Coordinates of C-alpha atoms and ligand atoms in Angstrom, one line a residue:
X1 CA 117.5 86.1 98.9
X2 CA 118.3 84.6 102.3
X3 CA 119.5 80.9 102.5
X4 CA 117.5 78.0 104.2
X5 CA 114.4 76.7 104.6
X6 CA 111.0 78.9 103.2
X7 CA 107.8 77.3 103.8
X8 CA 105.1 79.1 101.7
X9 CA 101.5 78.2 102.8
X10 CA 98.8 79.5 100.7
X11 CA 95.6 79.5 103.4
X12 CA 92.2 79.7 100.5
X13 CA 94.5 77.1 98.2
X14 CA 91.3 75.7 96.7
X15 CA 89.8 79.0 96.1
X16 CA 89.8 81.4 92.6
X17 CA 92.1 83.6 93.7
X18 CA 94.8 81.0 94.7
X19 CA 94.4 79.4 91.6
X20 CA 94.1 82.5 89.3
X21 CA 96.8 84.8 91.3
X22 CA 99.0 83.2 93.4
X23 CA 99.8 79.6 92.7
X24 CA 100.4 81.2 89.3
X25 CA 102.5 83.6 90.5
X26 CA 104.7 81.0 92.9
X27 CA 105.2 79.2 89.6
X28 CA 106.5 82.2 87.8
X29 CA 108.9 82.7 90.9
X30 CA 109.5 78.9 90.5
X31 CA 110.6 79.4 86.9
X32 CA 112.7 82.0 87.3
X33 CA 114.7 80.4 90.4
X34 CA 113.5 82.4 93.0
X35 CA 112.2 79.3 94.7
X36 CA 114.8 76.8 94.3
X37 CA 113.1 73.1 95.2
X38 CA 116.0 72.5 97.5
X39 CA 114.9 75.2 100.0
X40 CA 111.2 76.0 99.3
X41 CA 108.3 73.6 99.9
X42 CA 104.7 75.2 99.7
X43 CA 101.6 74.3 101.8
X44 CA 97.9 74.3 100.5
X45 CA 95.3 74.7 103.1
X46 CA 91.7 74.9 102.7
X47 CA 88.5 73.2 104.1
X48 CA 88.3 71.1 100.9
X49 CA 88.6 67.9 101.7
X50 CA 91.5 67.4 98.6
X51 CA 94.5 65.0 97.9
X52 CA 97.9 66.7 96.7
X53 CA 97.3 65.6 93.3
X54 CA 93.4 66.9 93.3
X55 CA 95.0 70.4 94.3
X56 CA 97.7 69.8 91.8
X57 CA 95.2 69.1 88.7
X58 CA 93.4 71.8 89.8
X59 CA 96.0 74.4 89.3
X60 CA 97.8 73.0 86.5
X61 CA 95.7 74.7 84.1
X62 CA 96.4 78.1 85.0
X63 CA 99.9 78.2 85.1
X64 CA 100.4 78.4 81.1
X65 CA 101.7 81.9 79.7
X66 CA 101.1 80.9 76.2
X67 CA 104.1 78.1 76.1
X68 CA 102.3 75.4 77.3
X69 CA 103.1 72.8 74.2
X70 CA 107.2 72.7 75.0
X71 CA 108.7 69.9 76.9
X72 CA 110.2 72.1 78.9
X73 CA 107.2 74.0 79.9
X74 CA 105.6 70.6 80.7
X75 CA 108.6 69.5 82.9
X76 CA 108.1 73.0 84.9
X77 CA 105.1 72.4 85.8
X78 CA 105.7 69.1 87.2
X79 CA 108.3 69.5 89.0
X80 CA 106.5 72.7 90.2
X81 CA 104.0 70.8 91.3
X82 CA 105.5 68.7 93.0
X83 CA 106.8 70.7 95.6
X84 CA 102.7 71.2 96.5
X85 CA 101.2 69.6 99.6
X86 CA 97.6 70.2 100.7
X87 CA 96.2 70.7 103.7
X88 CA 92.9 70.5 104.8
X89 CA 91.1 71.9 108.1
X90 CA 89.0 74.8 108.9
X91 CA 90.1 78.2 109.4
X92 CA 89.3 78.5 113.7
X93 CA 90.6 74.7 114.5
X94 CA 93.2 73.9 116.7
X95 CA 94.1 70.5 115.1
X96 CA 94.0 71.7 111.6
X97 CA 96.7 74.2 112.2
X98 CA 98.6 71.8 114.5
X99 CA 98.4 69.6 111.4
X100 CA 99.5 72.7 109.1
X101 CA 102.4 73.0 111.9
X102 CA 103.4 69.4 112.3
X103 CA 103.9 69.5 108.1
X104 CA 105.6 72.9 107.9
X105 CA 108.5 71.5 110.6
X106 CA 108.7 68.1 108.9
X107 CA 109.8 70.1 105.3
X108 CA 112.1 72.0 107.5
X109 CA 113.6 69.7 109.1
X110 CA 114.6 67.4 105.8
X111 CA 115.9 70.5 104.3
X112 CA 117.2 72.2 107.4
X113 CA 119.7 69.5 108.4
X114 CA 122.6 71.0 106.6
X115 CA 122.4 74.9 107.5
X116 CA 119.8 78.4 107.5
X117 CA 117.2 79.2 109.0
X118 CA 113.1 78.9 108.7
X119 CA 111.4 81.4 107.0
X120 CA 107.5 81.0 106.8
X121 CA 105.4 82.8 104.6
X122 CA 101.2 82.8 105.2
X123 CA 99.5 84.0 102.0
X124 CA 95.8 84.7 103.1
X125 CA 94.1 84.2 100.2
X126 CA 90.8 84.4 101.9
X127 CA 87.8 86.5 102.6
X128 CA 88.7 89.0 105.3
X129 CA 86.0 87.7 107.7
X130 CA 88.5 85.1 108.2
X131 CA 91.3 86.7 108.9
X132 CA 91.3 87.1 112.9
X133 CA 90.4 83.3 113.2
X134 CA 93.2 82.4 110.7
X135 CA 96.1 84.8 112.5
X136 CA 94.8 83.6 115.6
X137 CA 95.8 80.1 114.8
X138 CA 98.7 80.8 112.7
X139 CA 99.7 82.9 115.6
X140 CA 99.3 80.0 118.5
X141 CA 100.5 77.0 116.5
X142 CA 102.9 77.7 113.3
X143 CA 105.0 80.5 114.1
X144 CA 108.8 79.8 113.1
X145 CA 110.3 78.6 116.6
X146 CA 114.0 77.9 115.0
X147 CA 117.0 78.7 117.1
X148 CA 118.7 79.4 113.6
X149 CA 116.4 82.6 113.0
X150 CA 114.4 83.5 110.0
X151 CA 110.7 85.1 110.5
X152 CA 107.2 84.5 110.0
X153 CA 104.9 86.9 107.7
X154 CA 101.4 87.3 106.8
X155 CA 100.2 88.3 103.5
X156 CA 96.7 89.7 103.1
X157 CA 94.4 90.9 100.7
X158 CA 92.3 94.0 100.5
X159 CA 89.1 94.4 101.3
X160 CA 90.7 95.4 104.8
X161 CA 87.3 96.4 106.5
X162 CA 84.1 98.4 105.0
X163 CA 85.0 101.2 106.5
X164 CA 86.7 103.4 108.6
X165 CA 86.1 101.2 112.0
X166 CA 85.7 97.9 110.6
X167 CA 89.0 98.3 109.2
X168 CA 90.2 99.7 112.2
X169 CA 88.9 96.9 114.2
X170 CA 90.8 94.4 111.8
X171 CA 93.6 96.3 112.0
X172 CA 93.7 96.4 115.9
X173 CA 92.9 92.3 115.7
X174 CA 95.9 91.7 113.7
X175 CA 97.9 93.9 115.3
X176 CA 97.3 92.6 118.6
X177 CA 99.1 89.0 116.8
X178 CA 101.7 90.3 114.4
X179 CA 104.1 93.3 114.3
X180 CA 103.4 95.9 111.2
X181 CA 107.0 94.5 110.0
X182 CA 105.2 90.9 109.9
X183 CA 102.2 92.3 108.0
X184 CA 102.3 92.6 104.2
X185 CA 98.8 94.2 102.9
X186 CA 98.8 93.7 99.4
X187 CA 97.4 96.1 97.1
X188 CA 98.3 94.4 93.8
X189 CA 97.8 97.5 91.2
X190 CA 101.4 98.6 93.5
X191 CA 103.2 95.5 91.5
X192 CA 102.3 96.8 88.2
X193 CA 105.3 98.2 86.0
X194 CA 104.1 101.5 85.4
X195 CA 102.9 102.7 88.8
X196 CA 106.6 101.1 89.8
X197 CA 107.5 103.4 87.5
X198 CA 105.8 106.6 88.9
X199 CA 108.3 107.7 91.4
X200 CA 111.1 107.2 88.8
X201 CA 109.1 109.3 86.3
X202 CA 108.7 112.2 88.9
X203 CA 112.1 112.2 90.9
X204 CA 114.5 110.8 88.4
X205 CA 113.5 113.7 85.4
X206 CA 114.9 117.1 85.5
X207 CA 112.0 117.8 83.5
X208 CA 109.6 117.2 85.4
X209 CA 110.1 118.4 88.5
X210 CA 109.1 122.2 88.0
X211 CA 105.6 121.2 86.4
X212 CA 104.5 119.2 88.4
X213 CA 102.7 121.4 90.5
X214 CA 99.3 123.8 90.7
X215 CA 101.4 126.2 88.5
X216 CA 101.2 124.1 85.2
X217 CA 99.0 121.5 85.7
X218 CA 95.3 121.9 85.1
X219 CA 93.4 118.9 85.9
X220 CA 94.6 114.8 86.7
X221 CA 92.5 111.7 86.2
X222 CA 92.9 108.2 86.7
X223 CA 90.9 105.9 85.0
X224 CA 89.9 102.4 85.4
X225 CA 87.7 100.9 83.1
X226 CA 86.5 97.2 82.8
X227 CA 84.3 96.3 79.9
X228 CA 82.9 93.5 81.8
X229 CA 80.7 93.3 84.9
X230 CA 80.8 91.2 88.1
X231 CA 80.3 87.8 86.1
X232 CA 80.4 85.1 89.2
X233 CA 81.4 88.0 91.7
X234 CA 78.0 89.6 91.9
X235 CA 77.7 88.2 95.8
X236 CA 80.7 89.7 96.6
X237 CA 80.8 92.7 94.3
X238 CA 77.1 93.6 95.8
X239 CA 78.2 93.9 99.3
X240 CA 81.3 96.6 98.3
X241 CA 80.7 98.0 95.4
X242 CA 83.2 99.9 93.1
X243 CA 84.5 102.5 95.5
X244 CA 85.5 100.1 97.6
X245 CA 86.6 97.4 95.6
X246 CA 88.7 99.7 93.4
X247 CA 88.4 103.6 94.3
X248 CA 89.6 103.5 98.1
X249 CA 92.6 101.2 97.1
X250 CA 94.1 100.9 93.6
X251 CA 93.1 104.2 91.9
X252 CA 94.2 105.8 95.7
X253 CA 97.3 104.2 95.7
X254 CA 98.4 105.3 92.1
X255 CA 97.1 109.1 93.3
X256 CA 99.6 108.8 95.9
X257 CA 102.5 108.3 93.8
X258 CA 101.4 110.5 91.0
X259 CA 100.9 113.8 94.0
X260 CA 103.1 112.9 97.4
X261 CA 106.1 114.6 97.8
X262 CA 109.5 113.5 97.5
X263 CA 110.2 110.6 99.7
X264 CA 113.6 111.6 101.3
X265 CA 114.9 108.0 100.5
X266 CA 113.4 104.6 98.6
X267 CA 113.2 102.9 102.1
X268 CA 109.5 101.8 102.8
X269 CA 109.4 103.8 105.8
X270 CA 110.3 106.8 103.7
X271 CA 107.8 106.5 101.3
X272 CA 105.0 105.9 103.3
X273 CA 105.7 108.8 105.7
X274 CA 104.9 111.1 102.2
X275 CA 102.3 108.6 101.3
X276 CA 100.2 109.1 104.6
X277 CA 101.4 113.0 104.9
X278 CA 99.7 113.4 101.3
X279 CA 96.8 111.5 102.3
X280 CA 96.2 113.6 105.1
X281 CA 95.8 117.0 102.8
X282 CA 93.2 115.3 100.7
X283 CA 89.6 117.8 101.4
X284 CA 86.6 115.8 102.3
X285 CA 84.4 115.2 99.6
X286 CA 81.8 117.4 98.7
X287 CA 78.2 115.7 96.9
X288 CA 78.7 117.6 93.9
X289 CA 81.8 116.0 93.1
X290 CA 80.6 112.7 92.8
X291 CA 78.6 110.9 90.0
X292 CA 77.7 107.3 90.8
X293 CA 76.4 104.7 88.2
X294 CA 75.1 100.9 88.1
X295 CA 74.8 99.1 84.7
X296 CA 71.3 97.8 83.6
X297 CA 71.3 94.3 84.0
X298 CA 73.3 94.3 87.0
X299 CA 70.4 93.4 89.4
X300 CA 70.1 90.4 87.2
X301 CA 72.2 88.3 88.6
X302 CA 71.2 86.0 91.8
X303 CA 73.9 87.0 94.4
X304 CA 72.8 90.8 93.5
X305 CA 70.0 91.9 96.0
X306 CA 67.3 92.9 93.7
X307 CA 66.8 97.0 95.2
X308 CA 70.5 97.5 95.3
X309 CA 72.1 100.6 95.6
X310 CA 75.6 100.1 94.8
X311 CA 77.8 101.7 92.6
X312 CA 79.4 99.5 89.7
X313 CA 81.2 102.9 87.8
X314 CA 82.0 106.0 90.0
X315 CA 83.7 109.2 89.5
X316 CA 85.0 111.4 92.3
X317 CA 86.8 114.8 92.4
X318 CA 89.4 115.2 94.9
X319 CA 90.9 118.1 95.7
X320 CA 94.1 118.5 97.9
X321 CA 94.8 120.9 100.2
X322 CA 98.4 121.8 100.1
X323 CA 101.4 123.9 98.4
X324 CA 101.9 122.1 95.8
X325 CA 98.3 120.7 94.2
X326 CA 95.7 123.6 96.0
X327 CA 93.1 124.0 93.0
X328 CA 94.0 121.3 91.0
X329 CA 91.7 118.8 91.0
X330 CA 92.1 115.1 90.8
X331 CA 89.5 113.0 89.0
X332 CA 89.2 109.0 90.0
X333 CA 87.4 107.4 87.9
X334 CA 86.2 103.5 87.8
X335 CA 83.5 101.5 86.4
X336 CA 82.9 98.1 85.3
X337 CA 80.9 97.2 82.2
X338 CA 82.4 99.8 80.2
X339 CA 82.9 100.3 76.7
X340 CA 86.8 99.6 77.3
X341 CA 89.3 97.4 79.3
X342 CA 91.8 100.4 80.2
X343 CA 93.7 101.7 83.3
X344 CA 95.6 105.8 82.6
X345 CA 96.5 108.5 84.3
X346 CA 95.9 111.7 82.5
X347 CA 98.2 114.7 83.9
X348 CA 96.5 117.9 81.4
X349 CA 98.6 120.8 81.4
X350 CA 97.0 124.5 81.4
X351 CA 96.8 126.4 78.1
X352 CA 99.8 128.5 77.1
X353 CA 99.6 132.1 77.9
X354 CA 99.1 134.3 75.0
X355 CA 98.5 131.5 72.2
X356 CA 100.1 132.9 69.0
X357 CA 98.9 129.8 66.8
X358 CA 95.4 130.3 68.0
X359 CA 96.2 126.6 68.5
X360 CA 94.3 126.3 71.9
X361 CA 91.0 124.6 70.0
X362 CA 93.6 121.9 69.5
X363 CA 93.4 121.1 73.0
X364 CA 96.4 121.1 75.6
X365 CA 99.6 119.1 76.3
X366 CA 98.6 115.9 78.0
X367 CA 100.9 113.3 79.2
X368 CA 99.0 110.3 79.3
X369 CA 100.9 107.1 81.5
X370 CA 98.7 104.1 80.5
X371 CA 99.6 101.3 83.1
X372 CA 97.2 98.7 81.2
X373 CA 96.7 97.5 78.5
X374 CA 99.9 97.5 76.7
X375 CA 101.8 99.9 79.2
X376 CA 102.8 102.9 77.4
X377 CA 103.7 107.0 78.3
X378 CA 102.9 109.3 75.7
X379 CA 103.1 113.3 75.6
X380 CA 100.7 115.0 73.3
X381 CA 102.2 118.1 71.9
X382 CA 101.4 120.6 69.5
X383 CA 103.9 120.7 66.5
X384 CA 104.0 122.4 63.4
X385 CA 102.1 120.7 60.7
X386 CA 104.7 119.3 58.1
X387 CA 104.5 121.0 55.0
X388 CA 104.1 124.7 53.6
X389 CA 101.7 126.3 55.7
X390 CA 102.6 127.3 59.5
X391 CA 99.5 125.6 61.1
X392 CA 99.6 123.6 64.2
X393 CA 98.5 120.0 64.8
X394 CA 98.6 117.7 68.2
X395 CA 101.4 114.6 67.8
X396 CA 102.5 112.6 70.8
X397 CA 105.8 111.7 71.8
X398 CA 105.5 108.0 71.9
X399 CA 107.2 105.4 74.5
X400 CA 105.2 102.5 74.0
X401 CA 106.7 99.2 76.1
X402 CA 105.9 96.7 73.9
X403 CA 108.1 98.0 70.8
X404 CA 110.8 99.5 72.6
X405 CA 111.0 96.5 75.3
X406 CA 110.7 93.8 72.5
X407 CA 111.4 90.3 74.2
X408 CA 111.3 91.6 77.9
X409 CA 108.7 90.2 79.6
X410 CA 107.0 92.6 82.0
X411 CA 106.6 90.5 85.7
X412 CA 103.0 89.8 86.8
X413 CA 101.8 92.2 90.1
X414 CA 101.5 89.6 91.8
X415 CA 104.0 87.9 91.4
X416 CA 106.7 90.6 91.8
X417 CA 104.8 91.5 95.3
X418 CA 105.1 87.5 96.5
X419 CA 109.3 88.3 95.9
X420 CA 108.5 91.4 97.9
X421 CA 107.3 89.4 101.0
X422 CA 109.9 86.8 100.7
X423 CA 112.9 89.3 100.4
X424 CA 110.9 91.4 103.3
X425 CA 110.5 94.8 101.3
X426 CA 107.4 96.5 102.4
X427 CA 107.7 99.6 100.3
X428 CA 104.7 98.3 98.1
X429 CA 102.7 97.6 100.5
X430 CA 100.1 99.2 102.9
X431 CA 100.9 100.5 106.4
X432 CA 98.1 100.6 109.0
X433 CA 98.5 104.5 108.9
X434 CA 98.1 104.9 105.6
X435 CA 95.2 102.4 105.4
X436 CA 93.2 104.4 108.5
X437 CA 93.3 107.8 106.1
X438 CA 92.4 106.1 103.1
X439 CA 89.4 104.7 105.2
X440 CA 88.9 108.4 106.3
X441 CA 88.2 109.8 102.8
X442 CA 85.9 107.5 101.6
X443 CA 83.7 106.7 104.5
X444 CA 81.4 109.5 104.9
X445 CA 80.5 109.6 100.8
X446 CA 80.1 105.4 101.4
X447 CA 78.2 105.6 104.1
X448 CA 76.1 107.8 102.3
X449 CA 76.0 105.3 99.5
X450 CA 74.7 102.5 102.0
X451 CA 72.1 104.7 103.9
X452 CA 70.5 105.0 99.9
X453 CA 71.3 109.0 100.3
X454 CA 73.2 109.1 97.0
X455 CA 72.0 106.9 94.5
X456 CA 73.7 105.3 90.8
X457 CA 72.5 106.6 87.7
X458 CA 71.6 103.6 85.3
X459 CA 73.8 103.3 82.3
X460 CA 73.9 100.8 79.4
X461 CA 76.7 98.5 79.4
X462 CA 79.1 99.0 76.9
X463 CA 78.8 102.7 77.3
X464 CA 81.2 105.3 78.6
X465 CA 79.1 105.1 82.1
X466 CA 76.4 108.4 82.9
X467 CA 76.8 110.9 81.0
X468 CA 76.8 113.4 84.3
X469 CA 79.9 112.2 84.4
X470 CA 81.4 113.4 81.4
X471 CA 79.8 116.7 82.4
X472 CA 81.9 116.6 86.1
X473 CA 84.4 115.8 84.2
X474 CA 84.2 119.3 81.8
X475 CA 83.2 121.4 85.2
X476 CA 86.3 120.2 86.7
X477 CA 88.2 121.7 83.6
X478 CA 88.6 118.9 81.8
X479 CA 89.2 119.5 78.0
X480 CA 88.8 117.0 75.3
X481 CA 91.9 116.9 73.0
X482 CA 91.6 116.0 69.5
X483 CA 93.3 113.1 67.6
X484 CA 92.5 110.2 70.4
Ligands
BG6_501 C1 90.6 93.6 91.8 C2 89.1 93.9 91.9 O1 91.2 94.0 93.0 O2 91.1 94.2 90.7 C3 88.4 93.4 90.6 O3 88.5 93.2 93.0 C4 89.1 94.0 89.4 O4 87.1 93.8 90.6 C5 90.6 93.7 89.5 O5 88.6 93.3 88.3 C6 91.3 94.5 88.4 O6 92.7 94.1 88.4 P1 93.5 94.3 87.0 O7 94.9 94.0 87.4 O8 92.9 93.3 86.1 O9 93.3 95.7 86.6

């Protein structure tokens, strides 16, 4: 990391996602070293009228990882803590965000006095309606003004827009304040250890890279499955719905790496040139590829309007129009209140021509990535069964993190992505090109979704979601394999 002085300044500091996700996360960093107290000093800001120590006790609680009861945990935390000062103003007022200014240059200038430059990190952990007003500000009154260098970046969180010209229209506000280069969209399922793991997987493995094509591979899904609803987040959830709070983003993003081509290097711009260029090959979705669902009970709550319409489980069929993937097609697949908490990609292989073993009933090779929980790759194969008869059985080929890793500790999404920022590495992140297309696939079928002209099936929650969906699933050549 660079030398001198990094203000961080978490905007939404008294909100749940600060508390759950990022303070958290800065803490990790903390503990680790990546924020050494003599350089880092990190801003709360929020309309909460707060003291530093009522923004302190509130976070305290969530920074435990299970090792809360040592005294050196304890003495973490504190002096974690202390490097906290809060903030508070509105989010479109001048003299809050002079305030926000006036404190940032204060830190730097006690820790500045010696050497480096002035690095200054906004983490926008806020609902995006806010985010023009908030750049806006940031942008007249706290950019980094030292003659020493150093830069000034913005951190944001999806949802970026409804749709394809909201998000355009945010897009086109922010960039009118900050350069894509200052922008970090975070898409936080692109800090988690196994989809960091896909382009290794795919590029780094001789054996890999002739199956992975039209040729040998029948069908792909990826699955995310929550098996609890929108507890608290109805308001919110009620207004997106599941495509849009998962689909468009995470399960898209993980598609990406499992289908693009090659980047021609690991630099950012490299891999989101294939990321947009793969994006752009993906066929517009067709009505009969789509089964949407809404758990019973989900109308229930308050903040949920009482004749919604939106999705809380979909499953989609996308099929790609290119050399490599034409024909195959890729099943995304999310719900919440689901008989499982699980998120996998599923790359089934055809059947092997002229079967011998009559083994085909057994179902086909599978190689299953499972990002969470307890991250794991496994390969199902068919293998002799041990013994004295030649008859076939399915196995797997087991990597499972947690046994082979023992005492590694996998990093948190977030907080891996926060390094990101700090270290200016965009390669997990979103470009605006490659937000536009992902906008461009989903709109029409979500616009459809709003206008009432698809509607969810109701399913029992707990349940595997509508059972139409198991039957897509089949018609897009899905087949069941025995033994999981
Ligand atoms: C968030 C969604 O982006 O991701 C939530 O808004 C969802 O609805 C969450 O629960 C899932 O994240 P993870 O890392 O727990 O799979």
């Amino acid at each position: 990391l660079e030398s001198g002085c990094l203000s961080i300044v978490v905007l939404g500091a008294s909100g749940d996602l600060a508390k759950k996700k990022t303070f958290p996360a800065l803490f990790h960093l903390f503990q680790q070293g990546f924020l050494p107290p003599n350089e880092v000093y990190i801003f709360g800001y929020a309309r909460t009228k707060l003291s530093d120590d009522g923004l302190r006790d509130r976070i305290r609680g969530h920074l435990g990882k299970g090792n809360e009861a040592s005294s050196e945990f304890s003495e973490a935390v504190s002096k974690f803590l202390q490097l906290i000062k809060y903030v508070s103003g509105s989010y479109d007022s001048d003299e809050g965000f002079k305030l926000l200014d006036k404190e940032i240059s204060l830190h730097e200038q006690s820790k500045n006095s010696h050497e480096g430059s002035s690095r200054r990190l906004f983490y926008l952990a806020l609902p995006p309606s806010v985010y023009p007003s908030v750049c806006k500000m940031i942008r007249k009154h706290c950019m980094n003004q030292s003659d020493l260098g150093g830069w000034t970046r913005i951190v944001v969180e999806k949802p970026f827009g409804k749709d394809l010209s909201s998000a355009e229209e945010l897009s086109a506000q922010l960039g009118e304040l900050f350069n894509e280069q200052q922008i970090y969209r975070i898409d936080h399922y692109l800090g988690k250890e196994l989809v960091q793991n896909l382009l290794v997987l795919r590029f780094a493995n001789r054996l890999f890279l002739p199956l992975w094509n039209r040729d040998n591979i029948d069908n792909i899904q990826i699955v995310f499955r929550e098996d609890f609803g929108t507890e608290g987040r109805g308001g919110y959830f009620d207004e997106y719905g599941i495509i849009r709070d998962i689909i468009q983003n995470h399960l898209l993003q993980v598609f990406c790496l499992v289908a693009m081509e090659k980047p021609i290097s690991l630099k950012p711009e490299h891999i989101r040139d294939e990321k947009v260029k793969f994006l752009q090959s993906v066929l517009p979705i067709k009505d009969e590829d789509v089964v949407l669902g809404q758990y019973e009970g989900y109308k229930d709550d308050p903040t949920v309007s009482k004749d919604s319409n939106t999705p809380t489980f979909a499953t989609a069929v996308l099929r790609i129009h290119n050399e490599r993937w034409e024909g195959v097609p890729f099943i995304l697949k999310a719900g919440k209140a689901l008989n499982s908490r699980k998120a996998e990609i599923r790359v089934q292989f055809k059947d092997v021509p002229g079967d011998i073993f009559k083994c085909k009933k057994q179902g086909r090779n599978e190689f299953v990535i499972r990002l969470q929980p307890s991250e794991a790759m496994y390969m199902k194969l068919t293998v002799k069964q041990p013994g004295l008869e030649m008859s076939t059985i399915q196995s797997e080929l087991d990597l499972s993190y947690r046994q082979r890793y023992q005492g590694v500790t996998i990093p948190e999404a977030y907080e891996r992505l926060i390094l990101d920022t700090i270290r200016g590495d965009q390669q997990h992140f979103v470009r605006r090109d490659e937000l536009k297309v992902a906008w461009e696939i989903f709109t029409p079928l979500l616009h459809r979704i709003d206008d009432g002209e698809l509607k969810p099936i109701p399913y029992k929650p707990g349940s595997r979601g509508p059972k139409e969906a198991d039957e897509l699933l089949s018609r897009a050549g899905y087949v069941q394999t025995h033994g999981y």
